[in-house]
CSV table of C-alpha atoms in Angstrom, one decimal:
chain,number,residue,atom,x,y,z
E,1,ASP,CA,3.0,-25.3,-35.5
E,2,ILE,CA,1.0,-22.4,-36.9
E,3,TYR,CA,-2.3,-24.3,-36.1
E,4,CYS,CA,-1.1,-25.1,-32.4
E,5,PHE,CA,-0.1,-21.3,-32.0
E,6,SER,CA,-3.4,-20.2,-33.3
E,7,ARG,CA,-5.2,-22.4,-30.9
E,8,LEU,CA,-3.2,-21.3,-27.9
E,9,SER,CA,-3.8,-17.6,-28.8
E,10,ASN,CA,-7.4,-18.1,-29.1
E,11,SER,CA,-7.5,-19.8,-25.8
E,12,LYS,CA,-5.6,-17.1,-24.0
E,13,MET,CA,-8.0,-14.6,-25.6
E,14,LEU,CA,-11.0,-16.5,-24.4
E,15,SER,CA,-9.5,-17.0,-21.0
E,16,HIS,CA,-8.7,-13.2,-20.8
E,17,CYS,CA,-12.3,-12.3,-21.9
E,18,LEU,CA,-13.9,-14.7,-19.5
E,19,CYS,CA,-12.1,-13.4,-16.5
E,20,GLN,CA,-12.0,-9.7,-17.3
E,21,VAL,CA,-15.2,-8.9,-15.5
E,22,TYR,CA,-14.2,-10.9,-12.6
E,23,LYS,CA,-10.9,-9.1,-12.2
E,24,CYS,CA,-12.6,-5.6,-12.3
E,25,LEU,CA,-15.1,-6.6,-9.6
E,26,PHE,CA,-12.3,-8.2,-7.6
E,27,LEU,CA,-10.0,-5.0,-7.6
E,28,ARG,CA,-12.7,-2.6,-7.2
E,29,ASN,CA,-14.1,-4.3,-4.0
E,30,LEU,CA,-10.6,-4.8,-2.7
E,31,LYS,CA,-10.0,-1.0,-2.9
E,32,LEU,CA,-13.4,-0.2,-1.3
E,33,ASN,CA,-13.0,-2.8,1.4
E,34,LEU,CA,-16.6,-3.6,1.1
E,35,ILE,CA,-16.4,-7.3,0.5
E,36,ASN,CA,-13.9,-10.1,1.0
E,37,VAL,CA,-12.6,-12.7,-1.5
E,38,ALA,CA,-15.5,-15.1,-0.6
E,39,THR,CA,-18.0,-12.6,-1.9
E,40,LEU,CA,-16.0,-12.1,-5.1
E,41,ALA,CA,-16.2,-15.9,-5.7
E,42,ARG,CA,-20.1,-15.8,-5.2
E,43,ARG,CA,-20.3,-13.1,-7.8
E,44,ILE,CA,-18.3,-15.0,-10.2
E,45,HIS,CA,-20.1,-18.2,-9.9
E,46,SER,CA,-23.5,-16.6,-9.8
E,47,SER,CA,-22.7,-14.7,-13.0
E,48,ALA,CA,-22.4,-18.1,-14.9
E,49,LYS,CA,-25.6,-19.5,-16.2
E,50,LYS,CA,-27.1,-22.1,-14.0
E,51,PRO,CA,-30.2,-24.1,-14.5
E,52,SER,CA,-33.5,-23.5,-12.9
E,53,ASP,CA,-35.2,-25.8,-10.5
E,54,CYS,CA,-37.2,-27.4,-13.4
E,55,GLU,CA,-34.2,-27.5,-15.7
E,56,LEU,CA,-32.2,-29.0,-12.9
E,57,LYS,CA,-34.7,-31.8,-12.5
E,58,GLU,CA,-35.0,-32.5,-16.2
E,59,GLN,CA,-31.2,-32.3,-16.6
E,60,THR,CA,-30.8,-35.1,-14.0
E,61,VAL,CA,-33.4,-37.3,-15.5
E,62,GLN,CA,-31.9,-36.8,-19.0
E,63,LYS,CA,-28.5,-37.9,-17.6
E,64,CYS,CA,-29.9,-40.9,-16.2
E,65,GLU,CA,-31.4,-41.8,-19.5
E,66,THR,CA,-28.5,-41.0,-21.8
E,67,GLU,CA,-25.1,-41.4,-19.8
E,68,GLU,CA,-23.7,-44.9,-19.8
E,69,LEU,CA,-23.1,-46.3,-16.4
E,70,PRO,CA,-19.6,-47.1,-15.3
E,71,GLN,CA,-18.6,-50.7,-15.5
E,72,SER,CA,-18.6,-52.6,-12.2
E,73,THR,CA,-14.9,-53.1,-12.4
E,74,GLU,CA,-14.4,-49.4,-12.8
E,75,ASN,CA,-16.7,-48.8,-9.7
E,76,LYS,CA,-14.8,-51.1,-7.7
E,77,LYS,CA,-11.6,-49.5,-8.6
E,78,PHE,CA,-12.7,-46.2,-7.5
E,79,ALA,CA,-14.0,-47.7,-4.3
E,80,ARG,CA,-10.6,-49.1,-3.6
E,81,LEU,CA,-8.9,-45.8,-4.4
E,82,HIS,CA,-11.0,-43.7,-2.4
E,83,ILE,CA,-11.1,-44.8,1.4
E,84,PRO,CA,-13.8,-43.1,3.4
E,85,VAL,CA,-12.4,-40.9,6.3
E,86,MET,CA,-13.2,-41.8,9.9
E,87,LEU,CA,-15.8,-44.3,8.8
E,88,GLU,CA,-16.3,-45.8,12.3
E,89,GLU,CA,-16.8,-42.5,13.9
E,90,VAL,CA,-19.3,-41.3,11.2
E,91,VAL,CA,-21.4,-44.3,11.6
E,92,ASN,CA,-21.5,-44.0,15.4
E,93,CYS,CA,-22.3,-40.4,15.3
E,94,LEU,CA,-25.2,-40.8,12.8
E,95,SER,CA,-26.4,-43.9,14.7
E,96,PRO,CA,-28.7,-45.2,11.9
E,97,GLN,CA,-31.9,-47.0,12.8
E,98,PRO,CA,-34.2,-49.1,10.7
E,99,GLY,CA,-36.6,-47.2,8.5
E,100,GLN,CA,-34.7,-43.8,8.9
E,101,ARG,CA,-33.7,-41.4,6.0
E,102,PHE,CA,-30.4,-39.8,5.4
E,103,LEU,CA,-28.8,-37.4,3.1
E,104,ASP,CA,-25.1,-38.0,2.2
E,105,MET,CA,-24.2,-34.6,0.7
E,106,THR,CA,-20.8,-35.7,-0.7
E,107,PHE,CA,-21.3,-39.2,-2.0
E,108,GLY,CA,-17.9,-39.7,-3.6
E,109,ALA,CA,-17.3,-43.4,-4.1
E,110,GLY,CA,-20.0,-44.4,-1.5
E,111,GLY,CA,-17.9,-45.7,1.2
E,112,HIS,CA,-19.9,-43.9,4.0
E,113,THR,CA,-23.2,-44.6,2.4
E,114,THR,CA,-22.5,-48.4,2.1
E,115,ALA,CA,-21.3,-48.6,5.8
E,116,LEU,CA,-24.6,-46.9,6.9
E,117,LEU,CA,-26.6,-49.3,4.6
E,118,GLU,CA,-24.9,-52.1,6.2
E,119,LYS,CA,-25.2,-51.0,9.7
E,120,ALA,CA,-29.2,-50.6,9.7
E,121,ASN,CA,-32.0,-52.3,7.6
E,122,ASP,CA,-34.5,-50.6,5.5
E,123,ILE,CA,-32.9,-47.1,5.6
E,124,THR,CA,-33.1,-44.7,2.6
E,125,ILE,CA,-30.0,-42.5,1.6
E,126,TYR,CA,-30.2,-39.6,-0.8
E,127,ALA,CA,-26.7,-39.6,-2.4
E,128,LEU,CA,-25.7,-36.1,-3.5
E,129,ASP,CA,-22.6,-35.1,-5.4
E,130,ARG,CA,-21.6,-32.3,-7.7
E,131,ASP,CA,-19.1,-34.6,-9.5
E,132,PRO,CA,-20.8,-36.5,-12.5
E,133,THR,CA,-18.4,-39.4,-11.9
E,134,ALA,CA,-19.6,-39.8,-8.3
E,135,TYR,CA,-23.2,-39.4,-9.5
E,136,LYS,CA,-22.7,-42.4,-11.9
E,137,ILE,CA,-21.2,-44.5,-9.1
E,138,ALA,CA,-24.2,-43.7,-7.1
E,139,GLN,CA,-26.5,-44.8,-9.8
E,140,GLN,CA,-24.4,-48.1,-10.1
E,141,LEU,CA,-24.7,-48.7,-6.3
E,142,SER,CA,-28.4,-48.1,-6.4
E,143,GLU,CA,-28.8,-51.3,-8.5
E,144,SER,CA,-27.4,-53.2,-5.5
E,145,TYR,CA,-29.7,-51.4,-2.9
E,146,PRO,CA,-32.9,-50.9,-4.9
E,147,LYS,CA,-35.3,-48.3,-3.4
E,148,GLN,CA,-32.7,-47.4,-0.6
E,149,ILE,CA,-30.3,-45.2,-2.7
E,150,ARG,CA,-31.6,-42.1,-4.5
E,151,ALA,CA,-28.7,-40.6,-6.7
E,152,LEU,CA,-28.8,-36.8,-6.9
E,153,LEU,CA,-26.4,-34.7,-9.2
E,154,GLY,CA,-25.7,-31.1,-8.0
E,155,GLN,CA,-24.1,-28.7,-5.7
E,156,PHE,CA,-24.8,-27.9,-2.2
E,157,SER,CA,-26.6,-24.8,-3.3
E,158,GLN,CA,-28.7,-27.0,-5.5
E,159,SER,CA,-29.6,-29.6,-2.9
E,160,GLU,CA,-32.7,-28.0,-1.6
E,161,ALA,CA,-34.3,-28.0,-5.0
E,162,LEU,CA,-33.2,-31.6,-5.7
E,163,LEU,CA,-34.3,-32.9,-2.4
E,164,ILE,CA,-37.8,-31.3,-2.8
E,165,SER,CA,-38.1,-32.5,-6.5
E,166,SER,CA,-37.4,-36.1,-4.9
E,167,GLY,CA,-40.3,-35.8,-2.5
E,168,VAL,CA,-38.2,-34.8,0.5
E,169,GLU,CA,-39.8,-32.1,2.7
E,170,PRO,CA,-37.9,-30.0,5.1
E,171,GLY,CA,-37.6,-31.3,8.6
E,172,THR,CA,-38.0,-34.9,7.7
E,173,LEU,CA,-34.5,-36.2,7.5
E,174,ASP,CA,-33.0,-38.4,10.4
E,175,GLY,CA,-29.3,-37.6,9.5
E,176,VAL,CA,-26.9,-35.6,7.2
E,177,LEU,CA,-23.4,-36.3,6.4
E,178,LEU,CA,-21.4,-33.5,4.9
E,179,ASP,CA,-17.8,-34.3,3.9
E,180,ALA,CA,-16.1,-31.2,2.6
E,181,GLY,CA,-13.0,-32.8,1.3
E,182,CYS,CA,-11.9,-33.4,-2.3
E,183,SER,CA,-12.1,-37.1,-3.3
E,184,SER,CA,-9.3,-39.5,-4.1
E,185,MET,CA,-11.1,-40.0,-7.5
E,186,GLN,CA,-10.5,-36.4,-8.5
E,187,PHE,CA,-6.9,-36.2,-7.2
E,188,ASP,CA,-6.0,-39.5,-9.1
E,189,THR,CA,-7.5,-38.5,-12.3
E,190,PRO,CA,-4.9,-36.3,-14.1
E,191,GLU,CA,-7.5,-35.1,-16.7
E,192,ARG,CA,-9.5,-33.4,-13.8
E,193,GLY,CA,-6.4,-31.2,-13.0
E,194,PHE,CA,-6.5,-31.4,-9.2
E,195,SER,CA,-3.2,-33.0,-8.4
E,196,LEU,CA,0.2,-31.4,-8.8
E,197,GLN,CA,1.9,-34.7,-8.7
E,198,LYS,CA,0.4,-36.0,-12.0
E,199,ASP,CA,0.3,-33.8,-15.2
E,200,GLY,CA,-2.9,-32.8,-16.6
E,201,PRO,CA,-5.1,-29.9,-17.9
E,202,LEU,CA,-5.2,-27.1,-15.3
E,203,ASP,CA,-9.1,-27.5,-14.8
E,204,MET,CA,-9.9,-28.2,-11.1
E,205,ARG,CA,-13.7,-28.0,-11.6
E,206,MET,CA,-15.5,-30.4,-9.4
E,207,ASP,CA,-18.5,-30.2,-11.8
E,208,SER,CA,-16.3,-31.2,-14.6
E,209,ASP,CA,-17.7,-29.7,-17.9
E,210,ARG,CA,-21.3,-29.5,-16.7
E,211,TYR,CA,-21.1,-25.7,-16.7
E,212,PRO,CA,-18.8,-24.6,-19.6
E,213,GLU,CA,-19.1,-21.0,-18.6
E,214,MET,CA,-17.6,-21.5,-15.2
E,215,PRO,CA,-13.8,-20.5,-15.2
E,216,THR,CA,-11.2,-23.2,-14.8
E,217,ALA,CA,-8.0,-22.8,-12.8
E,218,ALA,CA,-6.2,-22.1,-16.0
E,219,ASP,CA,-8.6,-19.1,-16.7
E,220,VAL,CA,-7.8,-17.7,-13.3
E,221,VAL,CA,-4.1,-17.9,-13.4
E,222,ASN,CA,-3.9,-16.5,-17.1
E,223,ALA,CA,-6.4,-13.7,-16.6
E,224,LEU,CA,-6.3,-12.2,-13.2
E,225,ASP,CA,-3.6,-9.7,-12.3
E,226,GLN,CA,-0.9,-10.1,-9.6
E,227,GLN,CA,-2.8,-8.5,-6.9
E,228,ALA,CA,-6.0,-10.6,-7.4
E,229,LEU,CA,-4.0,-13.8,-7.7
E,230,ALA,CA,-2.1,-13.0,-4.4
E,231,SER,CA,-5.3,-12.3,-2.6
E,232,ILE,CA,-6.7,-15.6,-3.7
E,233,LEU,CA,-3.7,-17.6,-2.7
E,234,ARG,CA,-3.5,-15.8,0.6
E,235,THR,CA,-7.2,-16.0,1.5
E,236,TYR,CA,-8.0,-19.6,0.2
E,237,GLY,CA,-4.5,-21.2,0.2
E,238,GLU,CA,-3.3,-19.5,3.5
E,239,GLU,CA,-0.1,-19.1,1.6
E,240,ARG,CA,2.5,-16.7,3.3
E,241,HIS,CA,4.4,-16.2,0.3
E,242,ALA,CA,1.3,-15.3,-2.0
E,243,LYS,CA,2.9,-12.2,-3.5
E,244,LYS,CA,6.1,-13.9,-4.4
E,245,ILE,CA,4.0,-16.8,-6.2
E,246,ALA,CA,1.6,-14.5,-8.0
E,247,SER,CA,4.6,-12.5,-9.2
E,248,ALA,CA,6.3,-15.7,-10.7
E,249,ILE,CA,2.9,-16.8,-12.4
E,250,VAL,CA,2.4,-13.4,-14.0
E,251,GLN,CA,6.0,-13.4,-15.4
E,252,ALA,CA,5.8,-16.9,-16.6
E,253,ARG,CA,2.4,-16.5,-18.4
E,254,SER,CA,3.8,-13.5,-20.2
E,255,ILE,CA,6.0,-16.0,-22.2
E,256,TYR,CA,3.6,-18.9,-22.5
E,257,PRO,CA,0.0,-19.6,-21.2
E,258,ILE,CA,-0.2,-21.8,-18.2
E,259,THR,CA,-2.4,-24.8,-19.1
E,260,ARG,CA,-1.0,-27.7,-17.2
E,261,THR,CA,-0.9,-28.8,-13.6
E,262,GLN,CA,2.9,-29.6,-13.4
E,263,GLN,CA,3.7,-26.6,-15.5
E,264,LEU,CA,2.1,-24.5,-12.7
E,265,ALA,CA,3.8,-26.5,-10.0
E,266,SER,CA,7.1,-25.9,-11.6
E,267,ILE,CA,6.4,-22.1,-11.8
E,268,VAL,CA,5.6,-22.1,-8.1
E,269,ALA,CA,8.7,-24.1,-7.2
E,270,GLY,CA,10.8,-21.8,-9.3
E,271,ALA,CA,9.8,-18.8,-7.0
E,272,PHE,CA,11.7,-20.4,-4.2
E,273,PRO,CA,15.3,-21.3,-3.5
E,274,ALA,CA,16.3,-24.9,-3.8
E,275,SER,CA,16.8,-25.2,-0.2
E,276,ALA,CA,13.2,-24.3,0.5
E,277,LEU,CA,11.6,-26.8,-2.0
E,278,HIS,CA,11.3,-29.5,0.6
E,279,ALA,CA,11.4,-27.4,3.7
E,280,ARG,CA,7.4,-27.8,4.3
E,281,LYS,CA,6.1,-30.8,6.0
E,282,ASP,CA,2.6,-32.2,6.5
E,283,LEU,CA,1.2,-33.5,9.8
E,284,LEU,CA,3.1,-36.8,9.4
E,285,GLN,CA,6.4,-34.8,9.1
E,286,ARG,CA,6.6,-35.7,5.4
E,287,PRO,CA,8.0,-33.2,2.9
E,288,THR,CA,5.2,-31.5,0.9
E,289,HIS,CA,5.4,-29.6,-2.4
E,290,VAL,CA,5.6,-25.9,-2.2
E,291,ALA,CA,2.9,-25.6,-4.7
E,292,THR,CA,0.2,-27.5,-2.4
E,293,LYS,CA,-1.2,-24.3,-0.9
E,294,THR,CA,-1.4,-22.7,-4.3
E,295,PHE,CA,-3.3,-25.4,-5.7
E,296,GLN,CA,-5.7,-25.6,-2.6
E,297,GLY,CA,-6.3,-21.9,-3.0
E,298,LEU,CA,-7.1,-22.1,-6.7
E,299,ARG,CA,-9.4,-25.1,-6.2
E,300,ILE,CA,-11.5,-23.5,-3.4
E,301,PHE,CA,-11.7,-20.2,-5.5
E,302,VAL,CA,-12.7,-22.1,-8.7
E,303,ASN,CA,-15.4,-24.3,-7.0
E,304,ASP,CA,-16.7,-21.5,-4.6
E,305,GLU,CA,-16.2,-24.2,-1.9
E,306,LEU,CA,-16.6,-22.1,1.2
E,307,HIS,CA,-19.8,-20.4,0.1
E,308,GLU,CA,-21.1,-23.8,-1.0
E,309,LEU,CA,-20.2,-25.3,2.4
E,310,LEU,CA,-22.2,-22.6,4.3
E,311,ILE,CA,-25.1,-23.2,2.0
E,312,GLY,CA,-24.9,-26.9,2.5
E,313,LEU,CA,-24.9,-26.5,6.3
E,314,LYS,CA,-27.9,-24.4,6.2
E,315,THR,CA,-29.7,-26.8,3.9
E,316,ALA,CA,-28.8,-29.6,6.3
E,317,GLU,CA,-30.4,-27.8,9.2
E,318,LYS,CA,-33.5,-27.0,7.2
E,319,PHE,CA,-34.1,-30.6,6.2
E,320,LEU,CA,-33.2,-32.3,9.5
E,321,LYS,CA,-36.0,-33.2,11.9
E,322,PRO,CA,-35.8,-32.3,15.6
E,323,GLY,CA,-33.3,-34.8,17.1
E,324,GLY,CA,-31.8,-35.3,13.7
E,325,ARG,CA,-28.0,-35.6,13.4
E,326,LEU,CA,-25.4,-33.7,11.5
E,327,VAL,CA,-22.0,-34.9,11.0
E,328,ALA,CA,-19.4,-32.6,9.1
E,329,LEU,CA,-16.0,-33.5,8.1
E,330,SER,CA,-13.4,-30.8,7.3
E,331,PHE,CA,-9.8,-30.9,6.0
E,332,HIS,CA,-8.3,-27.6,6.6
E,333,SER,CA,-8.8,-24.7,8.9
E,334,LEU,CA,-11.0,-22.6,6.6
E,335,GLU,CA,-13.7,-25.3,6.4
E,336,ASP,CA,-13.5,-26.2,10.1
E,337,ARG,CA,-13.8,-22.5,11.0
E,338,ILE,CA,-17.1,-22.3,9.1
E,339,ILE,CA,-18.5,-25.5,10.5
E,340,LYS,CA,-17.6,-24.6,14.1
E,341,ARG,CA,-19.1,-21.0,13.8
E,342,PHE,CA,-22.2,-22.3,12.2
E,343,LEU,CA,-22.9,-25.0,15.0
E,344,HIS,CA,-21.9,-22.4,17.7
E,345,GLY,CA,-24.2,-19.6,16.1
E,346,ILE,CA,-21.4,-17.3,15.6
E,347,ASP,CA,-21.6,-14.7,12.8
E,348,MET,CA,-19.3,-15.7,9.8
E,349,THR,CA,-18.0,-12.1,9.7
E,350,GLU,CA,-16.6,-12.1,13.2
E,351,LYS,CA,-12.8,-12.1,13.5
E,352,TYR,CA,-11.4,-15.6,14.4
E,353,ASN,CA,-9.5,-14.6,17.5
E,354,LEU,CA,-9.9,-15.0,21.2
E,355,GLY,CA,-13.2,-13.0,21.0
E,356,SER,CA,-14.8,-15.9,19.2
E,357,ARG,CA,-13.7,-18.4,21.8
E,358,GLN,CA,-15.0,-16.0,24.6
E,359,LYS,CA,-18.4,-15.9,22.7
E,360,ILE,CA,-18.6,-19.6,22.6
E,361,ARG,CA,-17.8,-19.8,26.4
E,362,GLN,CA,-20.3,-17.1,27.0
E,363,ALA,CA,-23.0,-19.0,25.0
E,364,LEU,CA,-22.2,-22.2,26.9
E,365,LYS,CA,-22.6,-20.4,30.2
E,366,ASN,CA,-25.9,-18.7,29.1
E,367,CYS,CA,-27.7,-21.8,27.7
E,368,SER,CA,-30.2,-23.5,29.8
E,369,LYS,CA,-29.5,-26.7,31.7
E,370,GLU,CA,-32.9,-28.3,31.9
E,371,ASP,CA,-34.5,-31.6,31.3
E,372,ASP,CA,-32.5,-32.6,28.1
E,373,THR,CA,-29.3,-32.8,30.1
E,374,GLN,CA,-29.4,-36.4,30.7
E,375,GLU,CA,-30.2,-37.3,27.2
E,376,PHE,CA,-27.5,-35.0,25.7
E,377,PRO,CA,-25.0,-34.8,28.4
E,378,HIS,CA,-22.4,-32.6,26.7
E,379,GLY,CA,-24.5,-29.5,26.8
E,380,LYS,CA,-25.4,-27.1,24.0
E,381,SER,CA,-24.0,-23.8,22.7
E,382,ASN,CA,-27.1,-22.2,21.3
E,383,SER,CA,-30.9,-22.9,20.7
E,384,LYS,CA,-30.3,-24.9,17.5
E,385,TRP,CA,-27.7,-27.6,18.3
E,386,ILE,CA,-26.5,-30.1,21.0
E,387,PHE,CA,-23.0,-31.3,20.5
E,388,ILE,CA,-22.7,-35.1,20.4
E,389,GLN,CA,-18.9,-34.8,21.4
E,390,LYS,CA,-17.3,-32.3,23.6
E,391,LYS,CA,-14.3,-31.8,21.3
E,392,VAL,CA,-13.6,-32.2,17.7
E,393,LEU,CA,-12.7,-35.7,16.6
E,394,THR,CA,-9.5,-36.6,14.6
E,395,PRO,CA,-8.4,-39.8,12.8
E,396,GLN,CA,-6.8,-42.4,15.0
E,397,ALA,CA,-3.2,-43.4,14.3
E,398,LYS,CA,-4.3,-46.6,12.5
E,399,ASP,CA,-6.6,-44.8,10.2
E,400,ILE,CA,-4.0,-42.4,9.2
E,401,GLN,CA,-1.5,-45.2,8.4
E,402,THR,CA,-4.1,-46.8,6.2
E,403,ASN,CA,-5.4,-43.6,4.6
E,404,PRO,CA,-2.6,-40.8,4.9
E,405,ARG,CA,-4.8,-38.4,2.9
E,406,GLY,CA,-7.3,-38.2,5.7
E,407,ARG,CA,-4.6,-37.1,8.2
E,408,SER,CA,-6.1,-33.7,8.6
E,409,ALA,CA,-9.7,-34.5,8.8
E,410,LYS,CA,-11.8,-33.0,11.7
E,411,LEU,CA,-15.2,-34.3,12.6
E,412,ARG,CA,-17.9,-32.3,14.3
E,413,ALA,CA,-21.3,-33.8,15.1
E,414,ALA,CA,-24.4,-32.4,16.5
E,415,ILE,CA,-28.1,-33.0,17.2
E,416,LYS,CA,-30.7,-30.5,16.0
E,417,LEU,CA,-33.1,-29.4,18.7
């Protein structure tokens, strides 16, 4: 018991020291109103040591040589667990042709990549993922498609360096797929700490333990004060009761450190009356846990997901050739808003209100209607992209039945001019 108490005390001290600097930056900038929560996340993640381009390439090669590849049975198991979202729509929008080169920026279990390989012969796909498990699955799949799959391990912000080190020059790719969602492999592995339905360590790092300096979700909930926690839950989780939940977290951690997923879920549930525990419903009108948005907010913050998404979109634009296709999948309004604004050329700092819609309409009116109208009949919103579909695509009813986790997906596709 003494040993366990000592370990918990040391863990709490380490967590407190790790996040103390982040807390100071957070509160200082909230007071000054100079930056938003997304800027804080960038500061947190940029303060942790990340490898240089050379170190990144060496690290990837070393992992290929030293890490044992997963067994084929495990690979098939993950493939069954992770059902690719809107598979038919993705393939149709990318429209692969023999000899083309594509970048799958979120490889996952390889569902989209495999479908593209089966659709067209002799195509090359650069399979990127920040999750080491997905990277190993990409290595495994590359044995079945020699010289067609190039596995890359890294975040969106590292993709440019990884592509260049793999011999890919800017403006040479025919298509890019960006799936901003969290994979079923991560949700279904309790040790990763993503799911509130399965108990596990409160981690939530998509990179796993590649960067030990990066804070986990446990570090965040145990070190940041109530105001900072509420801001994270409100901004990233879009949680209306952020203050109430943050207060419950601070009160609970004063008694015992919060280190497990179901421990946090119970704390959040305790902040609500019993009648409200199952009042929330998803798009299928099924009851959802009151801690769902809390987990979403912490996950986005820990992984700096929104900033990474924006960098990923910019990288895709840089490496696509004129006429190349971008397909982006999002799963909540924060992601979709970034993708929509990026494609329409709207400043990310603009308020998301009617003014934004008016700017889109104005851009559509001002755009030229010249020779490319017949080839791209849906028109264009700025000088960089032409939309493949007039409206955002959502999953069909049959897809939602077979894959309920993809119910909130939104697909936007565009062609680079």
